[in-house]
mmCIF file of C-alpha atoms in Angstrom:
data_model
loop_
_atom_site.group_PDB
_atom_site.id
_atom_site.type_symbol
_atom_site.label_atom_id
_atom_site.label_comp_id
_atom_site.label_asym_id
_atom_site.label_seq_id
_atom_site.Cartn_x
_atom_site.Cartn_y
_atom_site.Cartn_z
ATOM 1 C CA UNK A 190 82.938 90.489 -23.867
ATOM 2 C CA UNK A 191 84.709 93.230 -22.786
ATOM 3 C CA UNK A 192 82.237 93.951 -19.893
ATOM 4 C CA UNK A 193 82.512 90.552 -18.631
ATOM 5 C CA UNK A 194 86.348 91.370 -18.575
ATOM 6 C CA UNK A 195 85.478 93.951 -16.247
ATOM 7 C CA UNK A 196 83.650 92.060 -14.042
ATOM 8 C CA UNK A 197 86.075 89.765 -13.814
ATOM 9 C CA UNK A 198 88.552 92.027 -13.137
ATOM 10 C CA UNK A 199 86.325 93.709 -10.297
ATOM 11 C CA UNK A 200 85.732 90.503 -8.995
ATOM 12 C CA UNK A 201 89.837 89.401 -8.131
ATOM 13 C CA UNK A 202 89.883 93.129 -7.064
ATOM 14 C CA UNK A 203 86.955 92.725 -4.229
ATOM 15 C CA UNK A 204 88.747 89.192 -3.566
ATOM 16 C CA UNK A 205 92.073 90.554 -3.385
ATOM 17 C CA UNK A 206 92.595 91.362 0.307
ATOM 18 C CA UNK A 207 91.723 88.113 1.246
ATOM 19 C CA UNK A 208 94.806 87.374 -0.927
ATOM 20 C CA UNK A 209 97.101 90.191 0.790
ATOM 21 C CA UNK A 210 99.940 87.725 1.860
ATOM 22 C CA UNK A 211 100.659 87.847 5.875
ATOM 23 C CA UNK A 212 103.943 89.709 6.033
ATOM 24 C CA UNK A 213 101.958 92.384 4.127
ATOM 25 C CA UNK A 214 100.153 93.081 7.167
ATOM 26 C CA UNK A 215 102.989 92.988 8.876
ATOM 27 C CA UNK A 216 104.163 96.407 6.691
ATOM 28 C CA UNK A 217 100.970 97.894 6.796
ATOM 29 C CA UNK A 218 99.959 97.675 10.653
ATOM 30 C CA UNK A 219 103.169 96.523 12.592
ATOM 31 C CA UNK A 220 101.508 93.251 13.795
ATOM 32 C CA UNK A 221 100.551 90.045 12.244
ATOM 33 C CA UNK A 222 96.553 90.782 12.428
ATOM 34 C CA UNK A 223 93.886 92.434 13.418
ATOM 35 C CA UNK A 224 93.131 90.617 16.920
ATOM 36 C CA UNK A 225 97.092 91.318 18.291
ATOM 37 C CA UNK A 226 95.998 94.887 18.057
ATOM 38 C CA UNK A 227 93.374 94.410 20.751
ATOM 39 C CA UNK A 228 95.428 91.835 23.023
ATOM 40 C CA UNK A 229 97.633 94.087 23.580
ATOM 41 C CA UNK A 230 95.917 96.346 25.738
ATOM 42 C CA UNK A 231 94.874 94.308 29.118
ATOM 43 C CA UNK A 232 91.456 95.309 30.626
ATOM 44 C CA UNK A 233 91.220 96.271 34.532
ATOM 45 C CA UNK A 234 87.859 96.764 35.682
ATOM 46 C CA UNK A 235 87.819 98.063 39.266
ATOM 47 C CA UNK A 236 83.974 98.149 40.390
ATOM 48 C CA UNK A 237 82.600 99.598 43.574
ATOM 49 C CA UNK A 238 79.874 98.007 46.131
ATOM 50 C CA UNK A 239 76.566 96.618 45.039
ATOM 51 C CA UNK A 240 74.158 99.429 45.860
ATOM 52 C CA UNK A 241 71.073 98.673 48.509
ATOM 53 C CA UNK A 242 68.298 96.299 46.724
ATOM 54 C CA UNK A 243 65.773 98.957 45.831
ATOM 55 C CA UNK A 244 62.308 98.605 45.781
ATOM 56 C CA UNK A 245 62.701 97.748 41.736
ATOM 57 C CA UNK A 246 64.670 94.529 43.242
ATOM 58 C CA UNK A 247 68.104 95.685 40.500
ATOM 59 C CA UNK A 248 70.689 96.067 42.222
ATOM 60 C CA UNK A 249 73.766 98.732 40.822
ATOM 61 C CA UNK A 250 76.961 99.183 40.570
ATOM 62 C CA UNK A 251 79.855 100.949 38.818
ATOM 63 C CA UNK A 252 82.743 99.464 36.805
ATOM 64 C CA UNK A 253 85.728 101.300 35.124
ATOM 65 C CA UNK A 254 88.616 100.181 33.357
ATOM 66 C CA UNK A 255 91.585 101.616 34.887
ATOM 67 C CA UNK A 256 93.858 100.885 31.746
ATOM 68 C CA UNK A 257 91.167 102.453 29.280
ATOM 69 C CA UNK A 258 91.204 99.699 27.003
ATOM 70 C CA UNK A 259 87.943 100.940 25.081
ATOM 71 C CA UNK A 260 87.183 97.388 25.308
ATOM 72 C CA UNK A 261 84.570 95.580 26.926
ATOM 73 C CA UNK A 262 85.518 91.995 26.802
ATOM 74 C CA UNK A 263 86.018 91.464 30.043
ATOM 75 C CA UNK A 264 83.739 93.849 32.076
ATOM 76 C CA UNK A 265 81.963 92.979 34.345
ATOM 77 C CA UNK A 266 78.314 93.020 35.019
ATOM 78 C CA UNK A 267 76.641 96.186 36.422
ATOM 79 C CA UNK A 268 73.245 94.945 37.173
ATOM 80 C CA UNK A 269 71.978 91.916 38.879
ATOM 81 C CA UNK A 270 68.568 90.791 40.287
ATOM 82 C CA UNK A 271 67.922 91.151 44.122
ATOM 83 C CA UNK A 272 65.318 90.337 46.960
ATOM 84 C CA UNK A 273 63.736 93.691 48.572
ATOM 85 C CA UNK A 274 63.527 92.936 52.390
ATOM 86 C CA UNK A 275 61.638 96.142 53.072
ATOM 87 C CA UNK A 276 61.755 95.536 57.142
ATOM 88 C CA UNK A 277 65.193 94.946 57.393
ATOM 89 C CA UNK A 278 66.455 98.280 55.046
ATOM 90 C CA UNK A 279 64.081 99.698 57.984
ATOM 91 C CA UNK A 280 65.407 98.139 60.522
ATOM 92 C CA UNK A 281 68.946 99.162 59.473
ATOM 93 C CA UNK A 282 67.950 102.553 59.156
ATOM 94 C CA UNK A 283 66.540 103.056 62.288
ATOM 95 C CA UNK A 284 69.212 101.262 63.756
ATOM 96 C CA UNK A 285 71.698 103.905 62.193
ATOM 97 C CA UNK A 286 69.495 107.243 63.423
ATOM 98 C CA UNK A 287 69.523 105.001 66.867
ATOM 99 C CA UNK A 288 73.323 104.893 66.874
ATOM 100 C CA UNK A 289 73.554 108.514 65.851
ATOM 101 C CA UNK A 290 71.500 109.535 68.607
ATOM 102 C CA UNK A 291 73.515 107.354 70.879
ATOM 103 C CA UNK A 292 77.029 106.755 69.823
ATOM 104 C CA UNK A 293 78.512 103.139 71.203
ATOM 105 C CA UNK A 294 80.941 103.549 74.552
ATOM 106 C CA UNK A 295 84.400 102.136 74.003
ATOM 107 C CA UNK A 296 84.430 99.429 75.334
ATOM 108 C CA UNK A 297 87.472 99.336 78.747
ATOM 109 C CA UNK A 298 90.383 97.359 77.491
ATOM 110 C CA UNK A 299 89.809 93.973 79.169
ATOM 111 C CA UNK A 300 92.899 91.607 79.769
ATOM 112 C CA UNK A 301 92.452 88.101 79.455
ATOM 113 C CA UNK A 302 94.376 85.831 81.686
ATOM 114 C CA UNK A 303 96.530 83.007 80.104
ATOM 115 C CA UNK A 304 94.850 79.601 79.943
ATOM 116 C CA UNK A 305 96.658 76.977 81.970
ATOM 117 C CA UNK A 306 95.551 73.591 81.162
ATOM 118 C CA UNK A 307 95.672 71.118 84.185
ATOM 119 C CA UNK A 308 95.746 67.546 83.790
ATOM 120 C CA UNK A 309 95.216 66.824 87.775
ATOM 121 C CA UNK A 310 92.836 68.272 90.510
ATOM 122 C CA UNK A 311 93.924 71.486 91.557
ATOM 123 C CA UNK A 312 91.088 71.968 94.761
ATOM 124 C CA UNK A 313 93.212 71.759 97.648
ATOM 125 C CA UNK A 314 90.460 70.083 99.479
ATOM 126 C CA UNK A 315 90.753 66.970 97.067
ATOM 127 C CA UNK A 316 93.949 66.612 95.454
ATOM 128 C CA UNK A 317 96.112 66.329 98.951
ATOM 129 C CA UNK A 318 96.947 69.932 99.136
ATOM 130 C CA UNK A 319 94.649 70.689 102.609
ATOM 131 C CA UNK A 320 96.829 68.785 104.983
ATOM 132 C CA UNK A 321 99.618 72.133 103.807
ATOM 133 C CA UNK A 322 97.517 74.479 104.670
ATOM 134 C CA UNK A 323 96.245 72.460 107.760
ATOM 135 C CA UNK A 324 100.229 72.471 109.060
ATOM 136 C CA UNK A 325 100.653 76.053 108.021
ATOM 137 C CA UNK A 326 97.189 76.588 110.350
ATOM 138 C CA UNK A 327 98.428 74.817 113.295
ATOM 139 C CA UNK A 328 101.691 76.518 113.412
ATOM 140 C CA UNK A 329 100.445 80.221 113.074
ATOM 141 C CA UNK A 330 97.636 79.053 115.893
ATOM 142 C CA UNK A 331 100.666 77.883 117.860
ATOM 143 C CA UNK A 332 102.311 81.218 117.171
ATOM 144 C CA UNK A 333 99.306 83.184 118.056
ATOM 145 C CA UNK A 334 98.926 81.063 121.405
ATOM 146 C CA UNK A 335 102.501 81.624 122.201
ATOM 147 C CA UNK A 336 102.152 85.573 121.729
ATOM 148 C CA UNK A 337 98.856 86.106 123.853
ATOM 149 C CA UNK A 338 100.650 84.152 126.739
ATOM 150 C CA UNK A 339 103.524 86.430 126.171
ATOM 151 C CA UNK A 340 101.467 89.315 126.324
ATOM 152 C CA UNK A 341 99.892 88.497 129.115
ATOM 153 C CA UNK A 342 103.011 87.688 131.319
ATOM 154 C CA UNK A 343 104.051 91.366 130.240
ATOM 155 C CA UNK A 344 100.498 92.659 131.791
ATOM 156 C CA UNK A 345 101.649 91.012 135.046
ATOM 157 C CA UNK A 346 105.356 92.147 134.900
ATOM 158 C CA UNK A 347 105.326 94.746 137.858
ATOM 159 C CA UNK A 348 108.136 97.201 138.205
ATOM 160 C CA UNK A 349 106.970 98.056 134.400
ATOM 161 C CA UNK A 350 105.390 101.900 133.615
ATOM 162 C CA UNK A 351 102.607 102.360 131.387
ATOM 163 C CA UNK A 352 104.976 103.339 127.981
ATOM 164 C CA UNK A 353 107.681 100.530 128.725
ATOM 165 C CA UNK A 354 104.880 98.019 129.387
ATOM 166 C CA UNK A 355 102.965 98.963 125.859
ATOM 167 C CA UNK A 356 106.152 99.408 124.198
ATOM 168 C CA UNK A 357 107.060 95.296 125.451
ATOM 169 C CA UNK A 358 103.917 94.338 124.310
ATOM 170 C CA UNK A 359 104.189 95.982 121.026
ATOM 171 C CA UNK A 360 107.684 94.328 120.232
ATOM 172 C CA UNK A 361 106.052 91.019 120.994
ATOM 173 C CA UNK A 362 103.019 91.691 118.613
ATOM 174 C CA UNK A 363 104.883 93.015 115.728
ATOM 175 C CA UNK A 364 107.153 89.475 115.388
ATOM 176 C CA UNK A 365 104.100 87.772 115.810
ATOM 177 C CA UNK A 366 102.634 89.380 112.870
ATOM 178 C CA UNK A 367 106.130 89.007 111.114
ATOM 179 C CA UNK A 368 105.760 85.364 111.532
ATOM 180 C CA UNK A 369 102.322 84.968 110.802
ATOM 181 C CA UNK A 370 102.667 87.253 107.616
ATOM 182 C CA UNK A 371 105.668 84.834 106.119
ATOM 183 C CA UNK A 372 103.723 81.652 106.843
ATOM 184 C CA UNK A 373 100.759 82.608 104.889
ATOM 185 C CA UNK A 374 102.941 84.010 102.296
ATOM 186 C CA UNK A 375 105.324 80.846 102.409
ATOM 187 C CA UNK A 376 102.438 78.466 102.076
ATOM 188 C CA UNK A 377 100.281 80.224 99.237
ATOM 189 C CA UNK A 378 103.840 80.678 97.207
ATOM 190 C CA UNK A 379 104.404 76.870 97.573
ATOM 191 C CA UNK A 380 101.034 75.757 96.645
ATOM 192 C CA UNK A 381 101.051 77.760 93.635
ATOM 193 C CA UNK A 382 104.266 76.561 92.437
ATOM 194 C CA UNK A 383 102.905 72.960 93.401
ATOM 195 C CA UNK A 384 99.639 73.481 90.804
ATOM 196 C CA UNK A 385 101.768 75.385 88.063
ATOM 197 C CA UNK A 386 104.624 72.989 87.894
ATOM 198 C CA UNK A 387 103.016 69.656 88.570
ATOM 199 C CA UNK A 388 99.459 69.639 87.931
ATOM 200 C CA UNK A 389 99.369 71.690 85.296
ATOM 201 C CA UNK A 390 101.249 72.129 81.739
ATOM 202 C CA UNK A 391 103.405 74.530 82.057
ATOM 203 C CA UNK A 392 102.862 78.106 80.958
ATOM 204 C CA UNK A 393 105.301 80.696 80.374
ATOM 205 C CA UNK A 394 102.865 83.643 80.842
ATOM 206 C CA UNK A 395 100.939 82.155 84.381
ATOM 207 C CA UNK A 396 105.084 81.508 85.450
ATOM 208 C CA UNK A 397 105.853 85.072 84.585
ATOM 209 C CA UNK A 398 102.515 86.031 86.408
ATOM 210 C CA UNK A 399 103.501 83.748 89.381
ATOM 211 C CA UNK A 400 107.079 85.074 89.515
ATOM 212 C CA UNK A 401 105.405 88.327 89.323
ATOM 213 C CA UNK A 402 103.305 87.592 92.751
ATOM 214 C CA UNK A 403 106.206 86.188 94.431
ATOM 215 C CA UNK A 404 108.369 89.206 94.410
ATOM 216 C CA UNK A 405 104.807 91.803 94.739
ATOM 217 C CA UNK A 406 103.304 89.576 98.013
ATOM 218 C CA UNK A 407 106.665 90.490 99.948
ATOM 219 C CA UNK A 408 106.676 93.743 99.495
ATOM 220 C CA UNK A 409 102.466 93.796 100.255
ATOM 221 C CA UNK A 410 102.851 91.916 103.495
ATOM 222 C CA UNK A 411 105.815 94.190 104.576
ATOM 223 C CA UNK A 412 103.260 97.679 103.833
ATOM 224 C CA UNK A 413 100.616 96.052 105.742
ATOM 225 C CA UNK A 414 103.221 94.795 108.953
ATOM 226 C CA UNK A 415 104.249 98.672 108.407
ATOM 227 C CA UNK A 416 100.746 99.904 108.797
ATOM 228 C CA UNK A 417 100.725 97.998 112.049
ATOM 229 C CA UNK A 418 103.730 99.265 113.553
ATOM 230 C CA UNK A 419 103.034 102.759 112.317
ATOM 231 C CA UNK A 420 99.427 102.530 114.057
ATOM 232 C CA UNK A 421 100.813 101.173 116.982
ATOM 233 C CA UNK A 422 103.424 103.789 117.544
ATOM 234 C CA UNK A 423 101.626 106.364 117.270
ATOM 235 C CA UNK A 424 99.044 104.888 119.620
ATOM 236 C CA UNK A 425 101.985 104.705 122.072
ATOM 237 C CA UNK A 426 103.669 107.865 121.598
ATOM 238 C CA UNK A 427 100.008 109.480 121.786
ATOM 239 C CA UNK A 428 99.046 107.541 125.092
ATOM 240 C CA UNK A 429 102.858 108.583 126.141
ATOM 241 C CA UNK A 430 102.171 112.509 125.483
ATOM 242 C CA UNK A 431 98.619 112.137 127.250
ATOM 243 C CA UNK A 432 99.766 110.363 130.482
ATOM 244 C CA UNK A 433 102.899 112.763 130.714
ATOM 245 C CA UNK A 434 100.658 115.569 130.417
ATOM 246 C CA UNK A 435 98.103 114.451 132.863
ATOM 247 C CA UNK A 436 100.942 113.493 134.904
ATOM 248 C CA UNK A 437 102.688 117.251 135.174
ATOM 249 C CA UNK A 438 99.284 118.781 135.929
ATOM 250 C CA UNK A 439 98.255 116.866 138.685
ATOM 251 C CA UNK A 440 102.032 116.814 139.718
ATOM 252 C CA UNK A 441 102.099 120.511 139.824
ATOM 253 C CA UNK A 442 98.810 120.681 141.984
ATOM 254 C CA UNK A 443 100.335 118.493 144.516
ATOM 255 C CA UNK A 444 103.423 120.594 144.406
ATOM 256 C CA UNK A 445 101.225 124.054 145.160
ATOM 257 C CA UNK A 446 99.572 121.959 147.778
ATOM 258 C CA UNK A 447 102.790 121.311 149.470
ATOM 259 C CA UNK A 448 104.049 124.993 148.997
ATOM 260 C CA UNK A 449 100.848 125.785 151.435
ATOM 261 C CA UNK A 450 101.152 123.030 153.557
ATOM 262 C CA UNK A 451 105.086 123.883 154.220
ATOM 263 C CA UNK A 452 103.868 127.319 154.678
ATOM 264 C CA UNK A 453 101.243 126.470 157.281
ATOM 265 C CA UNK A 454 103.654 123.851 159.411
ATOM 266 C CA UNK A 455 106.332 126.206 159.715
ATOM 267 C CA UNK A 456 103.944 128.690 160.596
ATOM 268 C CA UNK A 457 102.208 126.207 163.571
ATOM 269 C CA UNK A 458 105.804 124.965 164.267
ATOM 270 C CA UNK A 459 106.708 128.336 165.255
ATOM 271 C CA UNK A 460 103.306 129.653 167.016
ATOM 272 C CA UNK A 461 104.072 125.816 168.965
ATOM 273 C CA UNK A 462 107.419 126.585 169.520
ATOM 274 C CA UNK A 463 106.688 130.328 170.929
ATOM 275 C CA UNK A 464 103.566 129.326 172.865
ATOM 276 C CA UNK A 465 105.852 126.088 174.532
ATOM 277 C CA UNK A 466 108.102 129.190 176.330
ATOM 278 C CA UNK A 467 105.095 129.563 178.615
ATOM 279 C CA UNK A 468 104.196 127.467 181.556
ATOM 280 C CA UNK A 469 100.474 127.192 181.047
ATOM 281 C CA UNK A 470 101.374 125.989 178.089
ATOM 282 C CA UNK A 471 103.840 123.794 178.656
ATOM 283 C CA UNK A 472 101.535 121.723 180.845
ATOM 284 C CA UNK A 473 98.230 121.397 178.332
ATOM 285 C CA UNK A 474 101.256 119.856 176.177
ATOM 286 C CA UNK A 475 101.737 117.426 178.860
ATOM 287 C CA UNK A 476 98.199 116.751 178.911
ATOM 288 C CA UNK A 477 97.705 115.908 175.641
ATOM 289 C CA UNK A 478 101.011 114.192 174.635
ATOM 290 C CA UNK A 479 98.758 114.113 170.552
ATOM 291 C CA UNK A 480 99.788 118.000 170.826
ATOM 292 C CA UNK A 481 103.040 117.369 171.226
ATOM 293 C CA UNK A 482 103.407 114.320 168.647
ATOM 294 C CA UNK A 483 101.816 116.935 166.301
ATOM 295 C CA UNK A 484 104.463 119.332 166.801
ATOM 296 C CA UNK A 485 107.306 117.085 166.489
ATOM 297 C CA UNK A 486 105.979 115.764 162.916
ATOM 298 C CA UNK A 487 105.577 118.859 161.796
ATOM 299 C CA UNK A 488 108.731 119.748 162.799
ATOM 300 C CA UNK A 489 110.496 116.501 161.243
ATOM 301 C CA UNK A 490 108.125 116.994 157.883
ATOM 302 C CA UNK A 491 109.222 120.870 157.379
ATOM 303 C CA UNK A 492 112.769 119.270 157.688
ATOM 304 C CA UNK A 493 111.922 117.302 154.647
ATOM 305 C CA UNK A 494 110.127 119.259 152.590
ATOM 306 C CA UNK A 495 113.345 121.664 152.625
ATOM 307 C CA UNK A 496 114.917 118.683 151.047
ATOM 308 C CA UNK A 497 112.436 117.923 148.515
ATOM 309 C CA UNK A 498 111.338 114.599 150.338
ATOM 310 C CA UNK A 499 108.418 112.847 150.127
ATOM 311 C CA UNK A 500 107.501 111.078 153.572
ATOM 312 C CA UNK A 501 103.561 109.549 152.634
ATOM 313 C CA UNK A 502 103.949 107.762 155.949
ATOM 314 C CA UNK A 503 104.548 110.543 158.202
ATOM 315 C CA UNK A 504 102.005 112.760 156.408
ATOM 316 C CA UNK A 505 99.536 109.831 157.204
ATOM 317 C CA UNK A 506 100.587 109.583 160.739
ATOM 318 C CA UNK A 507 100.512 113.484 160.851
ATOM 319 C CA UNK A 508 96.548 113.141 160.021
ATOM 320 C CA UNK A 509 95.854 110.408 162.211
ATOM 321 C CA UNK A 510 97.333 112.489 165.099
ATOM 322 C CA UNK A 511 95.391 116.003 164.349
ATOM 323 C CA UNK A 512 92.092 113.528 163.520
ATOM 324 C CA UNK A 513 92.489 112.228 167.472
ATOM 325 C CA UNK A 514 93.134 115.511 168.547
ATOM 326 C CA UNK A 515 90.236 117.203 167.034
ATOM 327 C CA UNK A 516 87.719 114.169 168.464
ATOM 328 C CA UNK A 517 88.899 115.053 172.069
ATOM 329 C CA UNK A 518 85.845 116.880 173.318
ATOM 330 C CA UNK A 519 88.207 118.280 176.400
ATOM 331 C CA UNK A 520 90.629 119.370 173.775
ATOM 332 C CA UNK A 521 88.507 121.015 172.336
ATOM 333 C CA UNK A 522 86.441 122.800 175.261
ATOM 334 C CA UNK A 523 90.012 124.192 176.299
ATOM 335 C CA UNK A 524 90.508 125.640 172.905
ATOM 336 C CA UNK A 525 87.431 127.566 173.595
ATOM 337 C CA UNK A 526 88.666 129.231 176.475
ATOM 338 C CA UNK A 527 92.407 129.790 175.289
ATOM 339 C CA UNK A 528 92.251 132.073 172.497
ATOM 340 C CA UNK A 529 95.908 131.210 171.822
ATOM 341 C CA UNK A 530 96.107 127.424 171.808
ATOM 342 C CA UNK A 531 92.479 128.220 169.614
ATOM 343 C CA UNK A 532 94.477 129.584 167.224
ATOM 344 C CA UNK A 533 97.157 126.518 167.089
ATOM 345 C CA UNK A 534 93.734 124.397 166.842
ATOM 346 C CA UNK A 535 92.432 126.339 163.775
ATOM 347 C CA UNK A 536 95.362 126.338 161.825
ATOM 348 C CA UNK A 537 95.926 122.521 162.657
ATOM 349 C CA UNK A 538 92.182 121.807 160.850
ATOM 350 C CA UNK A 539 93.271 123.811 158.108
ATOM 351 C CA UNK A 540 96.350 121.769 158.128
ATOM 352 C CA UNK A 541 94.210 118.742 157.886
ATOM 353 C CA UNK A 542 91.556 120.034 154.992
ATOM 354 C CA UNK A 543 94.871 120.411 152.799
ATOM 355 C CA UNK A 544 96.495 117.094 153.290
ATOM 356 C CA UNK A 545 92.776 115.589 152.619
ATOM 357 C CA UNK A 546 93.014 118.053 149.312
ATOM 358 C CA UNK A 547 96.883 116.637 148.699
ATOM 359 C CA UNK A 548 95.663 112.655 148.817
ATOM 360 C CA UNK A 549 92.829 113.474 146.544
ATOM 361 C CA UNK A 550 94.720 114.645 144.109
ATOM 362 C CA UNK A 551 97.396 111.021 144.386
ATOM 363 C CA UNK A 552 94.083 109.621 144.442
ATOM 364 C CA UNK A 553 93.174 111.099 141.265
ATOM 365 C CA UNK A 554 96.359 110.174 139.656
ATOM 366 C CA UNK A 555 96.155 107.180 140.397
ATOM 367 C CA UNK A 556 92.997 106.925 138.631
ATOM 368 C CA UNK A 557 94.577 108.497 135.429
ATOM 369 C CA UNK A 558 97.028 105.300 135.274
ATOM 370 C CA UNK A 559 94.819 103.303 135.839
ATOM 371 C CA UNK A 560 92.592 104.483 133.427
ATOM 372 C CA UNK A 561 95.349 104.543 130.674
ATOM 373 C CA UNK A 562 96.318 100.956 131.755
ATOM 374 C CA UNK A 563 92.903 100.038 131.062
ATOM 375 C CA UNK A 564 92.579 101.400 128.054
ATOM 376 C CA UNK A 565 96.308 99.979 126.796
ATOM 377 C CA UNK A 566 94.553 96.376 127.630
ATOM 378 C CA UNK A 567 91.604 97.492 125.539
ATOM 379 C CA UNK A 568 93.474 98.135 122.295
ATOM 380 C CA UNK A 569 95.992 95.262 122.927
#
């Protein structure tokens, strides 16, 4: 009986936690059971990338809980079934030793330009806008007519020099190129505001870019008209220096030449004017009045070449005079026998070979103008 007891009594003992009432496990554990223990640790799996699918087609990975729970409710999964694509893990692989061998270029930064939208046509050529540029084409022709006439009135301007004549010309060339300059800018300015402002929607960024090319085309037109005028001035200033210096040279030739021929006549103007004391000589004079002409100019050009003169018209007459003399064949048989008036005749053909030597040299430099004339109509 008494065991029975026992049993009894071990029996509401095993059964006795189930009677435990619930604020008792509220003194025993802090919490009202066993579960809010567990709750009240949150789980936070972080887990990295899904390894390559290996030829055993399970793909890895690794997950830890960054609160250290020590639970595992929520974890997630590690493994999972994949597809081995043996050519393209090849592929990839060679495409990686590829790119190792031959690291990618940066690519240059590109800049793409706003969209503008148009609702209209915006080819000149069929939406109206050719008969502007037609007008703006017929009034820079016009222009350019207007200038080549000018130009060429300028060419037959006499009274001009070489430098004043290029320098008219290149006044008339530079407002041509002004004008011509401002039209094309005027018109492409106006047909671009016509497209972005009734054509098309409008567009703050192609308005900021137009506004940008109306204040840069200005500014472009006025480097290139400076080009011009720089080109052009220096062409002058260099055809300037080059005629100048041609100039002096032949300039100071002529002036050596007339050194010796002033020399020479006063030295025949006296021999003439010593020799005319005697008789004999007096009468061969009368003879041949061309002797006596000759002395006279010479005496009349000395004059003048003392006062820096140029007389081109007594020179010539000078020549023509000592050319007659020299073709008289009694003249000359007389000279022969008259050692003197031989002398007078010697000197007198020297006389001559000089002023031939003088008018090639004018003849030369007139050759050198016109050569630089020439070449001014050439570049013009």
């Amino acid at each position: 009986g008494g065991g029975g007891g026992g049993g009894g009594g071990g029996g509401s003992g095993g059964s006795g936690l189930n009677n435990v009432p619930f604020g008792a496990y509220q003194q025993i554990f802090g919490f009202a059971d066993l579960d809010t223990a567990f709750v009240s640790c949150n789980e936070n799996w972080l887990c990295g990338n899904w390894s390559e699918c290996p030829p055993t087609e399970i793909q890895t990975r690794v997950c830890a809980d960054a609160n250290g729970c020590g639970t595992f409710k929520k974890k997630p999964a590690e493994k999972k079934a994949c597809v081995y694509q043996e050519d393209k893990i090849k592929k990839e692989l060679e495409d990686k030793e590829e790119e190792k061998k031959n690291p990618k270029r940066e690519l240059p930064l590109q800049i793409t330009p706003p969209k503008v939208v148009c609702t209209k046509e915006t080819n000149p050529m069929k939406n109206g806008g050719m008969w502007l540029f037609l007008l703006i084409l017929i009034v820079v022709s016009l222009r350019i007519y207007l200038t080549e006439k000018s130009i060429e009135k300028i060419r037959k301007k006499k009274g001009l020099s070489d430098i004043k004549r290029a320098k008219q010309v290149f006044a008339v060339k530079r407002k041509a190129f002004i004008f011509v300059g401002l039209m094309i800018l005027f018109a492409i300015v106006l047909y671009l505001f016509y497209v972005f402002f009734y054509l098309c929607e409008i567009n703050l960024t192609a308005f900021w870019m137009l506004l940008a090319i109306v204040i840069v085309m200005p500014i472009i037109v006025n480097r290139i008209i400076s080009a011009l005028e720089y080109h052009e001035q220096k062409k002058i200033l260099r055809m300037g220096a080059l005629a100048d210096t041609h100039y002096r040279e032949i300039k100071r030739l002529i002036e050596i030449e007339d050194d010796n021929i002033v020399d020479m006549e006063k030295e025949i103007a006296s021999q003439i004017a010593h020799l005319a004391m005697r008789e004999d000589f007096r009468k061969i004079m009368d003879n041949y009045v061309e002797l006596d002409k000759v002395y006279h100019e010479i005496i009349r050009l000395y004059e003048d070449y003392q006062e820096k003169k140029i007389m081109f018209k007594d020179e010539e007459k000078l020549v023509d005079d000592i050319y007659d003399l020299a073709n008289q064949d009694s003249f000359v048989e007389l000279c022969e026998k008259v050692p003197a008036l031989k002398s007078v005749y010697d000197k007198l053909l020297l006389l001559y070979q000089h002023f031939e030597e003088k008018q090639e040299l004018y003849d030369e430099l007139t050759k050198a103008e016109e050569a630089v004339r020439k070449k001014l109509a050439k570049d013009e």
